[in-house]
Coordinates of C-alpha atoms and ligand atoms in Angstrom, one line a residue:
X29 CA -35.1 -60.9 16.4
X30 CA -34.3 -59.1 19.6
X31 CA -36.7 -57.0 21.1
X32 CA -35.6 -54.0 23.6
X33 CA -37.4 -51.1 25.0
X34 CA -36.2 -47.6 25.7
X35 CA -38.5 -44.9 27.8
X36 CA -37.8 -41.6 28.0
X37 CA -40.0 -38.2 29.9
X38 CA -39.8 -35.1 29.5
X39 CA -39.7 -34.4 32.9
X40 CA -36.5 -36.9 34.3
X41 CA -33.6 -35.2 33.3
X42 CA -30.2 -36.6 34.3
X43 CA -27.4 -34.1 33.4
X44 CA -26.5 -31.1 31.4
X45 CA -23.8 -32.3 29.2
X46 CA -20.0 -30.2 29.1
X47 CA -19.7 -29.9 25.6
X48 CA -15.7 -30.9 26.8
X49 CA -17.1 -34.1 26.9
X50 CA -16.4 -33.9 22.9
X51 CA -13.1 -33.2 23.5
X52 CA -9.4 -35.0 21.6
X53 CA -6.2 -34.9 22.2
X54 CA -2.9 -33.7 20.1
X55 CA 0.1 -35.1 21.5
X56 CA 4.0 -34.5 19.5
X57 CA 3.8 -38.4 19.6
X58 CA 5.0 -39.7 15.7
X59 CA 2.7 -38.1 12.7
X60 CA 0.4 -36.1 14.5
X61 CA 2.0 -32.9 14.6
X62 CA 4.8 -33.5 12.3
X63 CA 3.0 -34.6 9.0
X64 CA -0.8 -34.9 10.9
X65 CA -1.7 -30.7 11.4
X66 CA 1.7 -29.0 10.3
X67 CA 2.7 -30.0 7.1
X68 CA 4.9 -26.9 5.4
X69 CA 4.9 -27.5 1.7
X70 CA 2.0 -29.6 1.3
X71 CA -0.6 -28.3 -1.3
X72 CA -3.2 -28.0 1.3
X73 CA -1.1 -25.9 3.6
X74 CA -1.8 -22.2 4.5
X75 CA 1.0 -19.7 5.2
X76 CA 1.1 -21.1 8.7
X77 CA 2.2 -25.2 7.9
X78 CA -0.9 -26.3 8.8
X79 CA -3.3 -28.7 6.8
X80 CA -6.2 -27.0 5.7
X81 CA -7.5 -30.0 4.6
X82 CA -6.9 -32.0 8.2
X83 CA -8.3 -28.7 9.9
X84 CA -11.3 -28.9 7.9
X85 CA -11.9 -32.4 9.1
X86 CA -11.1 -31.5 13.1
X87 CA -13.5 -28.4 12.5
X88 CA -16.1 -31.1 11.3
X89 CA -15.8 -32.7 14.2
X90 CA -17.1 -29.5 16.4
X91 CA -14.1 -30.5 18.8
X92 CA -14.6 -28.3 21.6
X93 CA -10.6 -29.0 23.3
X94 CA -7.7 -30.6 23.1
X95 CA -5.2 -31.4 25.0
X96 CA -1.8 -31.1 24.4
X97 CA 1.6 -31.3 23.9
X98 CA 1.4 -34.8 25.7
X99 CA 0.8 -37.2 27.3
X100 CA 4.0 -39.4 27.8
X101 CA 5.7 -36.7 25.7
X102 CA 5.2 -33.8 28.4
X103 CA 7.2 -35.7 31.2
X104 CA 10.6 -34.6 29.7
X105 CA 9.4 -31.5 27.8
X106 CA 10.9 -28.1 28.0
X107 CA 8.2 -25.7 27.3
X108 CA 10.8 -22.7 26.8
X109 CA 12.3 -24.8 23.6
X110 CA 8.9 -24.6 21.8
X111 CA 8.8 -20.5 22.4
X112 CA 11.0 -17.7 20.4
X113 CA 12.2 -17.8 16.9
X114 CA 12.0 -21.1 14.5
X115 CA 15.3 -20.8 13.7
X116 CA 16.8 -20.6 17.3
X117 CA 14.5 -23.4 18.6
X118 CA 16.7 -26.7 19.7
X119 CA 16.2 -30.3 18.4
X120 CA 16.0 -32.5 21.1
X121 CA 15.3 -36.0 21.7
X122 CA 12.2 -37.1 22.9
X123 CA 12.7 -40.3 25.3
X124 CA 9.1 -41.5 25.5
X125 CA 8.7 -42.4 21.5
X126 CA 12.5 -42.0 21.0
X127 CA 12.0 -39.9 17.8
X128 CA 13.8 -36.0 17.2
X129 CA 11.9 -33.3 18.7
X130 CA 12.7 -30.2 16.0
X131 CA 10.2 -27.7 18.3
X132 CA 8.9 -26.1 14.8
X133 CA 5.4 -26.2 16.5
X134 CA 5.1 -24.8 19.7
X135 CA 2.8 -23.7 22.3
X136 CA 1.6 -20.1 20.5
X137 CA 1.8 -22.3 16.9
X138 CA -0.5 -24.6 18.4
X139 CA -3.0 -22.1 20.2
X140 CA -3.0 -20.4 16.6
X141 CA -3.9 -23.7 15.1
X142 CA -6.8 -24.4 17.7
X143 CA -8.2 -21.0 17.1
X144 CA -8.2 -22.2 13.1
X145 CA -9.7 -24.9 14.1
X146 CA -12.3 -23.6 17.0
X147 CA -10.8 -25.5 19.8
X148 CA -9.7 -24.8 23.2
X149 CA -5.7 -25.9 24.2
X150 CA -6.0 -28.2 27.5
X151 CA -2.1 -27.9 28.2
X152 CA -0.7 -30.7 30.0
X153 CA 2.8 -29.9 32.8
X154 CA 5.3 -31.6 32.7
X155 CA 5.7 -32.9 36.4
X156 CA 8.6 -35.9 35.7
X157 CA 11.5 -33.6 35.1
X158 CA 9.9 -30.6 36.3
X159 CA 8.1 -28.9 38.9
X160 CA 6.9 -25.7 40.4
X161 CA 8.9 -23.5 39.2
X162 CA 8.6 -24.4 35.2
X163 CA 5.2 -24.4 35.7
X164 CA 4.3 -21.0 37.0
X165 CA 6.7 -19.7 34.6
X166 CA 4.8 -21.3 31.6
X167 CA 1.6 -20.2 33.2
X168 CA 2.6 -16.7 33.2
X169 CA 4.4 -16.9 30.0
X170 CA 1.0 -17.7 28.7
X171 CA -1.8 -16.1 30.4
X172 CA -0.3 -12.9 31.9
X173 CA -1.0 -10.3 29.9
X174 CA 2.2 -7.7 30.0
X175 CA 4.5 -6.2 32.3
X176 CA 6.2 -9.0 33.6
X177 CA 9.7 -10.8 32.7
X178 CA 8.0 -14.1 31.2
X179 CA 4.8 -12.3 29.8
X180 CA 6.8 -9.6 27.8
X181 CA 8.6 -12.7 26.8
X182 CA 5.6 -14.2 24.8
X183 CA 5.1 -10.3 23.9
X184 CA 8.4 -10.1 22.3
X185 CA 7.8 -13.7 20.4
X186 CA 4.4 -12.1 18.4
X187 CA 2.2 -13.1 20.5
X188 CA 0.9 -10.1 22.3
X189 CA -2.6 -11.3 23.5
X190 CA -2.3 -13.7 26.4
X191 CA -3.5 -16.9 25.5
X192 CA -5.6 -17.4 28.4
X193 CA -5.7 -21.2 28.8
X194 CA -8.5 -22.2 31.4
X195 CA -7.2 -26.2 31.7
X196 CA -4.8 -27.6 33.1
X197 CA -3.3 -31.2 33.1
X198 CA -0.9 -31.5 36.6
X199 CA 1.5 -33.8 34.5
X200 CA 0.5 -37.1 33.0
X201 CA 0.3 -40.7 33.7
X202 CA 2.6 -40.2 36.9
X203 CA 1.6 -43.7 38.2
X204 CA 3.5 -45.4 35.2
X205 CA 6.8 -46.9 35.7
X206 CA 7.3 -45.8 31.4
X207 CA 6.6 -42.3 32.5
X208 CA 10.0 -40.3 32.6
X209 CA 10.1 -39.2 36.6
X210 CA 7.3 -41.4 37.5
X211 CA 6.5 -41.3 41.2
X212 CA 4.4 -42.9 43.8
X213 CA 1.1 -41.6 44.9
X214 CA 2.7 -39.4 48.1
X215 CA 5.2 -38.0 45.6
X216 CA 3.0 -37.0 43.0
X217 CA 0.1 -35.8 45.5
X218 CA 2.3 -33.7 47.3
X219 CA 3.9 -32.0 44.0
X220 CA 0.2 -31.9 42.6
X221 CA -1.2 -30.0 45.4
X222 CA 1.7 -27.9 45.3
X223 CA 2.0 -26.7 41.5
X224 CA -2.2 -26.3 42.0
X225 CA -1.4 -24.0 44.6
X226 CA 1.2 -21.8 42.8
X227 CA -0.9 -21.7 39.8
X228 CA -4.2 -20.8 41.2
X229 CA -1.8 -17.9 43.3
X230 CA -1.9 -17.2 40.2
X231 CA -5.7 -17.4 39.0
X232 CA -7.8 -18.6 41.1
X233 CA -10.1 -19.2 38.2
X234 CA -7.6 -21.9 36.3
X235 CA -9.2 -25.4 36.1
X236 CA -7.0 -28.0 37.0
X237 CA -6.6 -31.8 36.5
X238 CA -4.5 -34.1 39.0
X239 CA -3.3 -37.6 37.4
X240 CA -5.8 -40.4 38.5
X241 CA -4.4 -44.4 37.7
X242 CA -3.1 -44.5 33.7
X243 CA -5.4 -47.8 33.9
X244 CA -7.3 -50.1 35.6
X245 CA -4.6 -52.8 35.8
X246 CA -1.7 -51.0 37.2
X247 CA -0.9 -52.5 40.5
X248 CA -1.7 -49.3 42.2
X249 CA -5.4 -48.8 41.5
X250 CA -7.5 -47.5 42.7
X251 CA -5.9 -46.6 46.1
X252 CA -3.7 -44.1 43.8
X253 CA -6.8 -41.8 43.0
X254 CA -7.5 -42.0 47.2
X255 CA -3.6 -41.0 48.0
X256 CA -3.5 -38.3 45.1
X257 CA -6.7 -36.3 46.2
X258 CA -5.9 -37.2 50.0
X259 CA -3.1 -34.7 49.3
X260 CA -4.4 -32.2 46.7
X261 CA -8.6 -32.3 46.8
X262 CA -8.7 -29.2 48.2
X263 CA -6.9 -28.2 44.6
X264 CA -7.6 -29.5 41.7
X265 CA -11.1 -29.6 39.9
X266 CA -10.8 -33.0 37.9
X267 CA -9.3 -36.1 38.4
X268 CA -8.1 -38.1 35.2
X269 CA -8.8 -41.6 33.8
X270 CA -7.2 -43.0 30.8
X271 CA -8.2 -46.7 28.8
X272 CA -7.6 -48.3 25.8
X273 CA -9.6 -50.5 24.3
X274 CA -8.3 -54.1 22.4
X275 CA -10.1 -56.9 20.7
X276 CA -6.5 -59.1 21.1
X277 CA -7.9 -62.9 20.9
X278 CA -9.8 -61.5 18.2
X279 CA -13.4 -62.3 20.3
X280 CA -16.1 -59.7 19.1
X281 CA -18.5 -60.2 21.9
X282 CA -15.7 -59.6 24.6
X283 CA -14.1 -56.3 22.7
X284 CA -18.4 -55.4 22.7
X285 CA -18.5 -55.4 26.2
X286 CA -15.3 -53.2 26.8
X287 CA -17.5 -50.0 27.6
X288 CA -18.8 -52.0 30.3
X289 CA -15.0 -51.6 32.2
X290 CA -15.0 -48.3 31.3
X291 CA -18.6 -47.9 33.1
X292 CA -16.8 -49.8 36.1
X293 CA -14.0 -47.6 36.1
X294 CA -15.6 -44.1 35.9
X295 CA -18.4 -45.6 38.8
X296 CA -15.1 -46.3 41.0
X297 CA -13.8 -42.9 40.7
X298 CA -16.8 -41.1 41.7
X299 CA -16.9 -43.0 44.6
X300 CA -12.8 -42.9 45.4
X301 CA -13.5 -39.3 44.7
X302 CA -16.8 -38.4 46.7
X303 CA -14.9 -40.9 49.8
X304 CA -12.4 -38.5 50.0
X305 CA -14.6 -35.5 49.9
X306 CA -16.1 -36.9 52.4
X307 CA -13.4 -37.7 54.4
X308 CA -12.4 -34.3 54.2
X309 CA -15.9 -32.5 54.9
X310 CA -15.4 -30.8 52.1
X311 CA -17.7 -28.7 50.4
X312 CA -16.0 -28.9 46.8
X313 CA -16.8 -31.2 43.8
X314 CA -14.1 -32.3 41.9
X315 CA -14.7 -33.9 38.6
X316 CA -13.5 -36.7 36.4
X317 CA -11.7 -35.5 33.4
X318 CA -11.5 -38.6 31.1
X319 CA -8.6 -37.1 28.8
X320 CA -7.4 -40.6 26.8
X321 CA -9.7 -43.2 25.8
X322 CA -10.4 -45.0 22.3
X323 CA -9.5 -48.3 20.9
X324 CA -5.8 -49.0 20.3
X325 CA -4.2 -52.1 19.6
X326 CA -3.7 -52.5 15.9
X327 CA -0.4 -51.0 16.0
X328 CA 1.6 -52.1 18.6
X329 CA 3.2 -54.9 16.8
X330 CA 4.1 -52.4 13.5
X331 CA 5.9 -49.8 15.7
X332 CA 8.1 -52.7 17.0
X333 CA 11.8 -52.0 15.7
X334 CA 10.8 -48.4 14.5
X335 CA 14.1 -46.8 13.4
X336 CA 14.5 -44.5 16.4
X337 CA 15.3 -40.9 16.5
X338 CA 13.3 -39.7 13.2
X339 CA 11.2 -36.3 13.3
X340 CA 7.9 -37.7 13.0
X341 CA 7.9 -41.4 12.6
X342 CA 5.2 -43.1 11.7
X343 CA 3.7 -44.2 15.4
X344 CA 0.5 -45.8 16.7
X345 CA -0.9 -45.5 13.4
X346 CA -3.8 -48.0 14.1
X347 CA -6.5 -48.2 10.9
X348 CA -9.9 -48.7 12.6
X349 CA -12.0 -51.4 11.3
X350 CA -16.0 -51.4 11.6
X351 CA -16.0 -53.3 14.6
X352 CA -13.6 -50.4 16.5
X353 CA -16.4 -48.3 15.6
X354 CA -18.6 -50.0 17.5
X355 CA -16.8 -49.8 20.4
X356 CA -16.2 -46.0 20.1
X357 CA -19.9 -45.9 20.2
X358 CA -20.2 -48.1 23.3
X359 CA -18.0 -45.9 25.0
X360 CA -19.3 -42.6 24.0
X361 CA -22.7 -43.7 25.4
X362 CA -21.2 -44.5 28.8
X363 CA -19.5 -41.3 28.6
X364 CA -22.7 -39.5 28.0
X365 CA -24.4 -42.0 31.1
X366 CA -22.1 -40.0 33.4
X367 CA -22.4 -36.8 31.6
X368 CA -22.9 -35.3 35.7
X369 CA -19.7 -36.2 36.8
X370 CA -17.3 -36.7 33.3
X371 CA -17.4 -33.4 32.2
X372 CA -14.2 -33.5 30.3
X373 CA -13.4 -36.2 27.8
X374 CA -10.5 -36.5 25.1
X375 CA -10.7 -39.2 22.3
X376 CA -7.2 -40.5 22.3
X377 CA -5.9 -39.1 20.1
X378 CA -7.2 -36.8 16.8
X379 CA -5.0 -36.8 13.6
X380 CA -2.9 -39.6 12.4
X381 CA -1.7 -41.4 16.1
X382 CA -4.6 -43.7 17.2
X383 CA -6.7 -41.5 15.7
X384 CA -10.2 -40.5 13.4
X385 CA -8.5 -38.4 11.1
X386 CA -5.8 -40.3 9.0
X387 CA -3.1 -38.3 6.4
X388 CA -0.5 -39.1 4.2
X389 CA 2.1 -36.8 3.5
X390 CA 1.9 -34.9 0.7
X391 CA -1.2 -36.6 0.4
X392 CA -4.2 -36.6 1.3
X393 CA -6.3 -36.6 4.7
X394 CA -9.3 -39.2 5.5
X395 CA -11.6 -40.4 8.1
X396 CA -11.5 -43.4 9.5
X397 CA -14.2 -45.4 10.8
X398 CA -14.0 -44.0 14.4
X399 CA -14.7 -40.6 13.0
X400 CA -18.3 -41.1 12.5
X401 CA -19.7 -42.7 15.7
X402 CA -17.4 -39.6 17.3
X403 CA -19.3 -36.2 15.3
X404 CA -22.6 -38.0 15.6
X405 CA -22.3 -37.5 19.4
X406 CA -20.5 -34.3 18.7
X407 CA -23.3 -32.8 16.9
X408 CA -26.0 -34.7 18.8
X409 CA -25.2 -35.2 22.0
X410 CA -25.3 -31.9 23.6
X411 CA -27.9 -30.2 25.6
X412 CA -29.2 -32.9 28.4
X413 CA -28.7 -36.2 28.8
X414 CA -31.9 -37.7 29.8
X415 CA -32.9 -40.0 32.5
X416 CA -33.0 -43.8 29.8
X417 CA -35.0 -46.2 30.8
X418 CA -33.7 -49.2 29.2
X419 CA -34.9 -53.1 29.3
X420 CA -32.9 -54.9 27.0
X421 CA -31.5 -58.9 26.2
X422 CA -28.4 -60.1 27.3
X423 CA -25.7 -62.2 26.4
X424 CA -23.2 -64.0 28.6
X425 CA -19.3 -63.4 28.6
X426 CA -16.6 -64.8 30.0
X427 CA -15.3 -61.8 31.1
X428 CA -18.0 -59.2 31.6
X429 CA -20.8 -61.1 32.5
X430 CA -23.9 -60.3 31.4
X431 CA -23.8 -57.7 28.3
X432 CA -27.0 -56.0 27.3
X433 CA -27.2 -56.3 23.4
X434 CA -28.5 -52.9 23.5
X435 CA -26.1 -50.0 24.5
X436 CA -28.3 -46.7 24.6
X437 CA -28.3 -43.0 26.0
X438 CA -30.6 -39.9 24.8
X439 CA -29.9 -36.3 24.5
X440 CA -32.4 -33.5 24.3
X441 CA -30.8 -30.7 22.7
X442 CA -33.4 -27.9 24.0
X443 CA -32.4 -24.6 21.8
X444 CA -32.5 -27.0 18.3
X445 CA -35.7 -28.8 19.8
X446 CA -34.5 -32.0 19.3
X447 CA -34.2 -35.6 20.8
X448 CA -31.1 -37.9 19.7
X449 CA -31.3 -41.4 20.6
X450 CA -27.6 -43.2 20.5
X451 CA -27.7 -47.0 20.0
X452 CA -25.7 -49.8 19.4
X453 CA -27.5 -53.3 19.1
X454 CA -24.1 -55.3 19.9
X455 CA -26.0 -58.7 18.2
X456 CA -24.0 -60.4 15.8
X457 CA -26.2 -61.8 14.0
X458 CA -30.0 -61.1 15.0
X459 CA -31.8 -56.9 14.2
X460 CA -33.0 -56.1 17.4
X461 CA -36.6 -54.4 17.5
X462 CA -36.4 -51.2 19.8
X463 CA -39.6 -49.9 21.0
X464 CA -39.3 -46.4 22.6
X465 CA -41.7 -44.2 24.0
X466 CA -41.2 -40.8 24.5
X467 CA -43.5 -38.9 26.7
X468 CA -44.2 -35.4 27.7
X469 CA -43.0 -33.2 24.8
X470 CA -45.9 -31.3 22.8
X471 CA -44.7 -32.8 19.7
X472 CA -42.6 -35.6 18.6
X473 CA -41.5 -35.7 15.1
X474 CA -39.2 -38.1 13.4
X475 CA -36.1 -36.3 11.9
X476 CA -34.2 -39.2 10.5
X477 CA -32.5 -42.5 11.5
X478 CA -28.8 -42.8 10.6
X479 CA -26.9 -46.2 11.2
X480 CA -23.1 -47.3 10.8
X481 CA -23.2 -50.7 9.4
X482 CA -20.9 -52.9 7.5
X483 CA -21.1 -57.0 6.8
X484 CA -17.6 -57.0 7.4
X485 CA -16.5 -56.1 11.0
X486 CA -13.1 -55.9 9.9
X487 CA -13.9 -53.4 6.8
X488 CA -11.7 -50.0 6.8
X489 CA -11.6 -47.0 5.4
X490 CA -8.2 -46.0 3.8
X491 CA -6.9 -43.8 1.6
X492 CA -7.6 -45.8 -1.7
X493 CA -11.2 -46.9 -0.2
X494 CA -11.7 -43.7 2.0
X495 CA -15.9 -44.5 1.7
X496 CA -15.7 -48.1 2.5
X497 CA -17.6 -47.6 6.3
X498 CA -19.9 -44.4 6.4
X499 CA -23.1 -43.8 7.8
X500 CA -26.3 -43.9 5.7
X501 CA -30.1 -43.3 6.6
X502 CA -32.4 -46.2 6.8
X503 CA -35.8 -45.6 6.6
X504 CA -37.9 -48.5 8.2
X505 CA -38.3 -46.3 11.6
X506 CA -41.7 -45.4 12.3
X507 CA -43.0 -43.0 15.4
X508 CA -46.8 -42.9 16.0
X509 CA -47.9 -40.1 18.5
X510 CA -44.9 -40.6 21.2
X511 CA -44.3 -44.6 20.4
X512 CA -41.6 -45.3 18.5
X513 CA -40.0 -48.4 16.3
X514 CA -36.9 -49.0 15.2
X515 CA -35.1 -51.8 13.4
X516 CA -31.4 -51.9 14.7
X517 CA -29.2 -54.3 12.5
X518 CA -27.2 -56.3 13.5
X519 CA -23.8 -54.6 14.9
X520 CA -24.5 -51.2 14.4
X521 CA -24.5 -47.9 15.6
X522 CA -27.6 -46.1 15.2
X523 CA -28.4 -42.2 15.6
X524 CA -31.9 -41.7 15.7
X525 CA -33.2 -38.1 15.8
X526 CA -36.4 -36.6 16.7
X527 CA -37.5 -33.4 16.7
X528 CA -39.7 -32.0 20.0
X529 CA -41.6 -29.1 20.8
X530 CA -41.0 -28.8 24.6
X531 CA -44.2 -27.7 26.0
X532 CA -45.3 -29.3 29.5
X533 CA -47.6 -31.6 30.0
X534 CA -51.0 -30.2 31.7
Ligands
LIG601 O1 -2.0 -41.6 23.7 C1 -0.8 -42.4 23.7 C2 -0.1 -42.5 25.0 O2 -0.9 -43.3 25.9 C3 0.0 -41.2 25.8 O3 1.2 -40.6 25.5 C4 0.1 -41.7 27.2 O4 -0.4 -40.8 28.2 C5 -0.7 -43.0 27.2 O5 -0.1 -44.0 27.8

């Protein structure tokens, strides 16, 4: 048995959490648009195309935005071929996932799917084959409201409302040699700071992200994030990180410790970022948008030799196993850690491509394991993060050192009256004992304990087992005034709710 402690006051509060921090991704990247939301003809479509059934699911999910149309997608992308009538709308090739883009969803089909589905576009320029001029035509095109030649555009294509979209990705990934028009980090600064200018000429009030490093091996890291915001901090309001996650040598304890990069990574930005700032004497903030992260891997070898130059192939189509889970969990703590300075986060990506939400077409639409660690912090981790005091075990790895076997955060959700405890005990073998107290709240009730467990870290949810991994309560927790134990199995993720009436102590 390990044991761990957790300790947690009323009065240390770290952050107010974004609720962006819940935020996905929908990129036209193989089955997420085309057979993921937008399936004409399939029994659970509305008039629209899309999947009531899938948008059911995202709505679940309480995701509060999504980015979109890409990724590596957007770098060749003609916004003015996803606008007008169906019929008119060119099929073009798409050179980053070589498939046929058929431009049957659009930007105003999409921002009527994210209204369906409560969400928030986060629209991404495309800065490889494009610049300035594309893009303060699609910002007009989609926030002016009327009287000018690309607003009376959207006007005259149904859409008479602007669509008044707040976020803004300055291209994507322009550090990567794959991207199409990739640049280095003068290029891309200088364009950056540029497109930021035009656009907030524009609104002054637009919130805009600048590319940071597409990961933390590329060649160029981290004195990319320095150049970029040496050119445009003045600018932008977020700077971007992307990971993935892999278990490839198939060692559990390593793929465990992965959140621990991504805590390395988002610690390095702040400090490239806040270097620069001060550098600058500047009295701005700028932010770290983390708009791709999750586990992906599984795939890679399956999309090897995919038949090229299909309308929606079946792409990155990783099934998550238990142990994926996990990590999801991992990483959506350390998210949460830095809840002051990651305000904006996108799971990588929602429906179908690397994703929670899995459908078949003309079939049906599931969850995958990934799903549930993701809407317990949906539902549960907003409000404040507070200030965790944490002792826990270790373990030694070869390449992350020392790993706590306890990975934990807690919210306090102040309009609900309610305390969430996130855990994972990352032990494969032994429960872990977690004693917490929890001090300065009138009183402390325990709500329930939920935990994500399976005896197979490779179990998966699919479409003939879709209830193979989902959570369940245990009931061995016990809280006695504000001390509390809890038995965490071994590998799990564990949700542990309390409910607080927030009077001060005298
Ligand atoms: O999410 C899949 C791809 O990963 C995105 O298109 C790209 O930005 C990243 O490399």
């Amino acid at each position: 048995m390990l044991h761990a402690r957790i300790s947690l006051d009323k009065e240390f509060v770290r952050a107010t959490v974004d609720d962006r921090l819940f935020g996905s991704f929908i990129e036209h990247l193989g089955r997420a648009v085309y057979g993921g939301i937008y399936e004409p003809g399939h029994p659970e479509s509305d008039a629209d195309g899309f999947r009531t059934d899938v948008l059911e699911l995202v709505r679940e999910l309480r995701v509060p935005i999504v980015r979109y149309p890409g990724g590596n997608f957007v770098s060749a992308f003609n916004w003015e071929d996803s606008v007008g009538p169906l019929e008119k709308r060119p099929r073009r090739l798409d050179l980053a996932w070589r498939s046929v883009e058929p431009n049957q969803v659009g930007l105003n089909e999409f921002a009527r799917w994210a209204k369906k589905a409560g969400t928030e576009p986060m629209i991404a320029l495309n800065l490889g084959t494009r610049g300035i001029d594309a893009a303060r035509n699609l910002v007009e095109y989609c926030n002016h409201p009327g009287g000018s030649y690309w607003s009376d555009l959207r006007k005259s294509h149904g859409t008479p409302e602007p669509h008044s979209f707040k976020v803004w990705c300055l291209g994507n990934e322009m550090d990567g040699p794959w991207q199409v028009g990739y640049k280095t980090a003068d290029e891309y600064g200088r364009l950056a700071s540029e497109v930021g200018k035009a656009l907030k000429l524009f609104d002054p009030r637009l919130q805009l992200v600048a590319c940071g490093s597409s990961n933390t091996q590329m060649p160029t890291y981290p004195q990319w994030e320095a150049t970029v915001l040496d050119h445009c901090y003045e600018t932008v309001d977020f700077i971007s990180l992307h990971s993935y996650f892999k278990n490839h040598g198939n060692d559990l304890p390593t793929f465990l410790g992965e959140s621990l990069d991504m805590d390395r990574f988002i610690r390095t930005i702040i400090g490239t970022v806040d270097f620069i700032r001060t550098k600058k004497r500047s009295t701005r903030k700028v932010n770290l948008s983390f708009d791709e992260w999750n586990v992906w891997f599984h795939s890679r070898q399956a999309d090897e030799g995919m038949a090229p130059w299909t309308v929606g192939p079946p792409l990155l189509e990783d099934v998550y196993t238990f142990e994926d889970a996990l990590v999801v969990g991992c990483c959506l703590i350390t998210l949460l850690r830095h809840a002051d300075r990651v305000r904006i986060a996108c799971l990588a990506q929602l429906v179908n491509t690397i994703a929670p939400i899995m459908t078949e077409n003309g079939g049906p639409a599931w969850r995958q394991t990934i799903f549930y660690p993701f809407l317990h912090a949906s539902l549960y981790g907003r409000g404040e993060v507070l200030e965790s005091m944490l002792l826990s075990p270790v373990y030694e790895n070869r390449t992350h050192g020392e790993v706590p076997y306890l990975e934990s955060i807690a919210t306090w959700n102040r309009q609900a009256e309610e305390i969430t405890i996130f855990a994972v005990n990352r032990g494969m073998t032994d429960q872990l004992q977690l004693s917490g107290t929890i001090a300065g709240w009138e009183k402390v009730g325990l709500m329930e304990h939920i935990v994500l467990v399976h005896k197979d870290p490779k179990a998966a949810n699919t479409k003939d087992a879709p209830g193979a991994v989902v959570p369940k309560r245990i009931e061995t927790t016990r809280l006695d005034g504000d001390s509390l134990q809890a038995t965490l199995p071994p590998l799990s993720w564990n949700v542990i709710r309390l409910s607080v009436r927030g009077k001060l102590r005298s």
